[in-house]
mmCIF file of C-alpha atoms in Angstrom:
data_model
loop_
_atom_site.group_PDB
_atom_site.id
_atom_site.type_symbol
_atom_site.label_atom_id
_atom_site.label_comp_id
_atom_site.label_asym_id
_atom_site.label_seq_id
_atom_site.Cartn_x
_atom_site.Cartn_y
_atom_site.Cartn_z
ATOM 1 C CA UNK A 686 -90.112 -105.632 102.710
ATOM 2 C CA UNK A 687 -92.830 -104.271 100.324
ATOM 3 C CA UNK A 688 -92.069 -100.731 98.541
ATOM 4 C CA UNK A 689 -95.547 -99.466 96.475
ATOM 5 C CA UNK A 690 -95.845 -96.136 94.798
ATOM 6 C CA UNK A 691 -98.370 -94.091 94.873
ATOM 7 C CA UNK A 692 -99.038 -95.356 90.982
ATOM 8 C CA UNK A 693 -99.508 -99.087 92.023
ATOM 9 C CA UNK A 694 -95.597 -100.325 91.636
ATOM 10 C CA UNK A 695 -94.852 -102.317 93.595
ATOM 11 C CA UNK A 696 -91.371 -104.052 94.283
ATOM 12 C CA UNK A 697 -91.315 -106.971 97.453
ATOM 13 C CA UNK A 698 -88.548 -108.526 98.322
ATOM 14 C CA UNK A 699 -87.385 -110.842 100.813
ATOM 15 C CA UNK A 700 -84.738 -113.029 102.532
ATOM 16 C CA UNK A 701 -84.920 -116.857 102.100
ATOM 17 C CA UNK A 702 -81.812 -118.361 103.803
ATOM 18 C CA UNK A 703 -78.487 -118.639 103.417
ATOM 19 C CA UNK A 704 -76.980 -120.132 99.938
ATOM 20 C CA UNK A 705 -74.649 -122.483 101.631
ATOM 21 C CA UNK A 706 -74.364 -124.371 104.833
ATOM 22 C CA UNK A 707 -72.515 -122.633 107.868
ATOM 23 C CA UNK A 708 -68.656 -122.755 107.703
ATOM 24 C CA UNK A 709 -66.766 -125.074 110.168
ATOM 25 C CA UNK A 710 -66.320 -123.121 113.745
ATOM 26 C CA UNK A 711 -63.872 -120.455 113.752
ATOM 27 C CA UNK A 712 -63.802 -120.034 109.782
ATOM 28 C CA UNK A 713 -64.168 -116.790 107.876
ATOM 29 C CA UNK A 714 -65.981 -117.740 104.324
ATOM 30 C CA UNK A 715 -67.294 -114.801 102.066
ATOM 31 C CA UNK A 716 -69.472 -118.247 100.363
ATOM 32 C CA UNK A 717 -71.041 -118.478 103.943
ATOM 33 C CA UNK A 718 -72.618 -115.472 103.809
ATOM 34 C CA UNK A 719 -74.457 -115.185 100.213
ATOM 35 C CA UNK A 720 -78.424 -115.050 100.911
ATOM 36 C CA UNK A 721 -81.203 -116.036 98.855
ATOM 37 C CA UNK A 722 -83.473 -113.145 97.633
ATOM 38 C CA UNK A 723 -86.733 -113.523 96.756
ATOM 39 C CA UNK A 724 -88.177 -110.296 94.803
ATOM 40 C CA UNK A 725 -91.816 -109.953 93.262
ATOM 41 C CA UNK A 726 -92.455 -106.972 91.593
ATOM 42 C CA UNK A 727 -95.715 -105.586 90.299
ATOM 43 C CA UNK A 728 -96.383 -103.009 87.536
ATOM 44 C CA UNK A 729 -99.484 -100.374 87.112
ATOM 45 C CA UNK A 730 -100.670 -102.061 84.275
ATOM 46 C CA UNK A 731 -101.088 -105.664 86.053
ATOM 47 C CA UNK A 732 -97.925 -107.468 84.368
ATOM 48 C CA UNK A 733 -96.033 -108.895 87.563
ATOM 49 C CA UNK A 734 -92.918 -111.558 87.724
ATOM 50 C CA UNK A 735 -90.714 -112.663 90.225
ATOM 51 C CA UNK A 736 -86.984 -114.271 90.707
ATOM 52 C CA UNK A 737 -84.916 -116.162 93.399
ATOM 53 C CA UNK A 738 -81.149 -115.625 93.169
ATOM 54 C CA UNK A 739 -78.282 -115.696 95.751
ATOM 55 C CA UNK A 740 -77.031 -112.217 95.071
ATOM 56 C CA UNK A 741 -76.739 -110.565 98.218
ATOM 57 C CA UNK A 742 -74.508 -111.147 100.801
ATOM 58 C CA UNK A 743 -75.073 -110.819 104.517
ATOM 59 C CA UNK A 744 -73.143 -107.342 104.674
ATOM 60 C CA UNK A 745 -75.307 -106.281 101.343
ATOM 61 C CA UNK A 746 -78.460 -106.908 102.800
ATOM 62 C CA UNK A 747 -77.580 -104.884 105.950
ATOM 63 C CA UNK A 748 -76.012 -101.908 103.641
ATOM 64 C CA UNK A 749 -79.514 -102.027 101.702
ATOM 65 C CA UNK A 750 -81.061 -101.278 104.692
ATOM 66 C CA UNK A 751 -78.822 -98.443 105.785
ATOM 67 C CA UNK A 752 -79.034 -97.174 101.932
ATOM 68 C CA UNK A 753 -83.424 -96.850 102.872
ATOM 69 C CA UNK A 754 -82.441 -95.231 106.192
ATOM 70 C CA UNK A 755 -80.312 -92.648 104.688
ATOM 71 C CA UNK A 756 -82.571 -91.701 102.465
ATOM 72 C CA UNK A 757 -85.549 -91.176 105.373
ATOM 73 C CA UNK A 758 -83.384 -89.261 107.024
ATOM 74 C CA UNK A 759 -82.887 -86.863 104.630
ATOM 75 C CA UNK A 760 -79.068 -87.508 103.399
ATOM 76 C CA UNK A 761 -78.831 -87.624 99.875
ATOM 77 C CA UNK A 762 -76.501 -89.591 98.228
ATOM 78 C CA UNK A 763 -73.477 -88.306 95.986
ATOM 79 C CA UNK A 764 -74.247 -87.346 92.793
ATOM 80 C CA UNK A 765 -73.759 -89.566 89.426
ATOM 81 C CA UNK A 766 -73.079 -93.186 89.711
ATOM 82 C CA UNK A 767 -72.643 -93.014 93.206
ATOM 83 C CA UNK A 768 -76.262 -92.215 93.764
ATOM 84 C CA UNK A 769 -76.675 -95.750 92.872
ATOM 85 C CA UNK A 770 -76.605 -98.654 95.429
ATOM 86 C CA UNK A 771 -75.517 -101.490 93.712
ATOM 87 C CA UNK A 772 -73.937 -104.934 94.946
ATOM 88 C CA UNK A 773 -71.361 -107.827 93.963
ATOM 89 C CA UNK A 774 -74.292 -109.457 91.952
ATOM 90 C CA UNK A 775 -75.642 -106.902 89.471
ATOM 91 C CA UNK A 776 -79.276 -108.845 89.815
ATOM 92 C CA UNK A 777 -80.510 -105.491 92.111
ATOM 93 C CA UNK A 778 -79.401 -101.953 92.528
ATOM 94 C CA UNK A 779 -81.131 -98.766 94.277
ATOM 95 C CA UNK A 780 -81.127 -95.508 93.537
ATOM 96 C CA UNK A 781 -82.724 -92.592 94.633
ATOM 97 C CA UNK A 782 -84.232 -90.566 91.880
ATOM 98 C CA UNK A 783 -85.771 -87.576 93.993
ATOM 99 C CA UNK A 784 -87.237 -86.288 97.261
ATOM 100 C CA UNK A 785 -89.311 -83.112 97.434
ATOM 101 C CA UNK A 786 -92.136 -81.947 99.823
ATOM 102 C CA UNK A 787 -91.947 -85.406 102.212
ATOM 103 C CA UNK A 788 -92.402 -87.643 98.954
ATOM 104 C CA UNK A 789 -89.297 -90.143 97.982
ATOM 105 C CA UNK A 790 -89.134 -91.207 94.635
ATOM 106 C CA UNK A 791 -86.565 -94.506 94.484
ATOM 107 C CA UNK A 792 -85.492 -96.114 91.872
ATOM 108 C CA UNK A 793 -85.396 -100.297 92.017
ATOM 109 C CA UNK A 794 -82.931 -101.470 88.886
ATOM 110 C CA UNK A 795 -82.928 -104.845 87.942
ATOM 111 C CA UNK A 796 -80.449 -106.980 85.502
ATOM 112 C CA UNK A 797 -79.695 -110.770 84.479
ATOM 113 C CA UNK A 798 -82.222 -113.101 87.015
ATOM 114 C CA UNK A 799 -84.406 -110.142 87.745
ATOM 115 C CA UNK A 800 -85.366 -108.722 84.671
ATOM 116 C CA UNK A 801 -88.962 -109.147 83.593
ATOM 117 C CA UNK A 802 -89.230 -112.581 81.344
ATOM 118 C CA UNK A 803 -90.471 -110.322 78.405
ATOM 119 C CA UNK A 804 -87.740 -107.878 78.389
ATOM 120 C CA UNK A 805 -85.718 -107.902 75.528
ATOM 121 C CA UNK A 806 -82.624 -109.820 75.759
ATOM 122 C CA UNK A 807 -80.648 -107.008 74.616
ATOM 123 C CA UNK A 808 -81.896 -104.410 77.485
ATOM 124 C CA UNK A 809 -79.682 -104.968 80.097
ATOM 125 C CA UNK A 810 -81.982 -103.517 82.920
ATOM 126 C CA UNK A 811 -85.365 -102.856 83.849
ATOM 127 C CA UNK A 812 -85.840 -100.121 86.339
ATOM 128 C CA UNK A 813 -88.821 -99.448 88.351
ATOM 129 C CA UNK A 814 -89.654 -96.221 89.793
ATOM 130 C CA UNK A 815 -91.574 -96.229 93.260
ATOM 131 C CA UNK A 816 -92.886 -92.709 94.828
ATOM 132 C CA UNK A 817 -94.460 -92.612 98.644
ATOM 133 C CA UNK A 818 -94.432 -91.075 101.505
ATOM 134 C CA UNK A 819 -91.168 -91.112 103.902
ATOM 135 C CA UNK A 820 -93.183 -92.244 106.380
ATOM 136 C CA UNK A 821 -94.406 -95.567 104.280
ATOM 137 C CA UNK A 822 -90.299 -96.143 103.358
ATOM 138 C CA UNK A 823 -89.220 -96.033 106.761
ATOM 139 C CA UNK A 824 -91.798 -98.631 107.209
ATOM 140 C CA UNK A 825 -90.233 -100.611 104.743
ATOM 141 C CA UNK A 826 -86.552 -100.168 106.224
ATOM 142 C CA UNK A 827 -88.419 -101.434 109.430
ATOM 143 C CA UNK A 828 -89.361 -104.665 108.158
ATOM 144 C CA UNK A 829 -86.191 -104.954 106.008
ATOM 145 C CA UNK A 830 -84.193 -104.613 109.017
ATOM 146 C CA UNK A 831 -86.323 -107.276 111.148
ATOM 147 C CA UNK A 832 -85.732 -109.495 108.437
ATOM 148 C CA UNK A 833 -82.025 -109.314 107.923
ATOM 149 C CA UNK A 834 -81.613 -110.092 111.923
ATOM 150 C CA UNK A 835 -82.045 -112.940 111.129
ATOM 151 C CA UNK A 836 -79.419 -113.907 109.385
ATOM 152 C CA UNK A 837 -75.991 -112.714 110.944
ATOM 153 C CA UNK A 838 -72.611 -112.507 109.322
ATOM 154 C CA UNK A 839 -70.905 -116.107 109.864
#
């Protein structure tokens, strides 16, 4: 899934596998289900970097989608913290910053593995901030959402 603002941000990420081999037959295992995320992110100025983590799980990934659809079809989330989307792993969080006139502006937050190499250790987060079209995010939930099929809950 690729999300690029009208500013040339850009923020891809995708699904690499599963962390950990399948669990024996007939065995619930929340370490099953944690999936390798690839992100690369690019900035207007050029700078770019990229990270590969386990830090979503299979349920996560799906929820991320459903967070993108939400917001395309027009329901906002709560106000305050729970505007954010965030997961177990604090490597990536979402959040949706505004929406006016067909234009989304969301909000990609990144922490710990994720963080640009020349952020300051002592910033805990690096957020980027990626305006487009509703039409161009629901393109992006598309592809998100053909991606994630492919890895079901085990």
């Amino acid at each position: 899934m690729r999300l690029t603002s009208h500013d040339g941000t850009a923020a891809e990420l995708r699904l690499l596998g599963y962390e950990r081999p399948a669990p024996p037959q007939g065995r619930e295992d929340w370490d099953a289900n944690w999936l390798y995320l690839a992100g690369r992110f690019t900035l207007p100025d050029g700078r770019s970097w990229t990270f590969r983590d386990a830090c979503l799980t299979t349920w996560e990934a799906r929820e991320l989608g459903a967070w993108f659809r939400r917001v395309v079809s027009g329901v906002e989330p709560a106000a305050g913290d729970a505007r954010v989307r965030g997961f177990t792993e604090p490597s990536l969080a979402v959040s949706l910053a505004r929406r006016t006139d067909g234009v989304v502006t969301v909000r990609v937050h990144l922490a710990v593995e994720a963080r640009p190499p020349w952020l300051d250790e002592d910033v805990d987060e690096h957020v980027l901030e990626l305006s487009m079209g509703l039409a161009e995010l629901a393109r992006a939930a598309d592809a998100w959402d053909e991606e994630i099929a492919a890895f079901p809950e085990r």
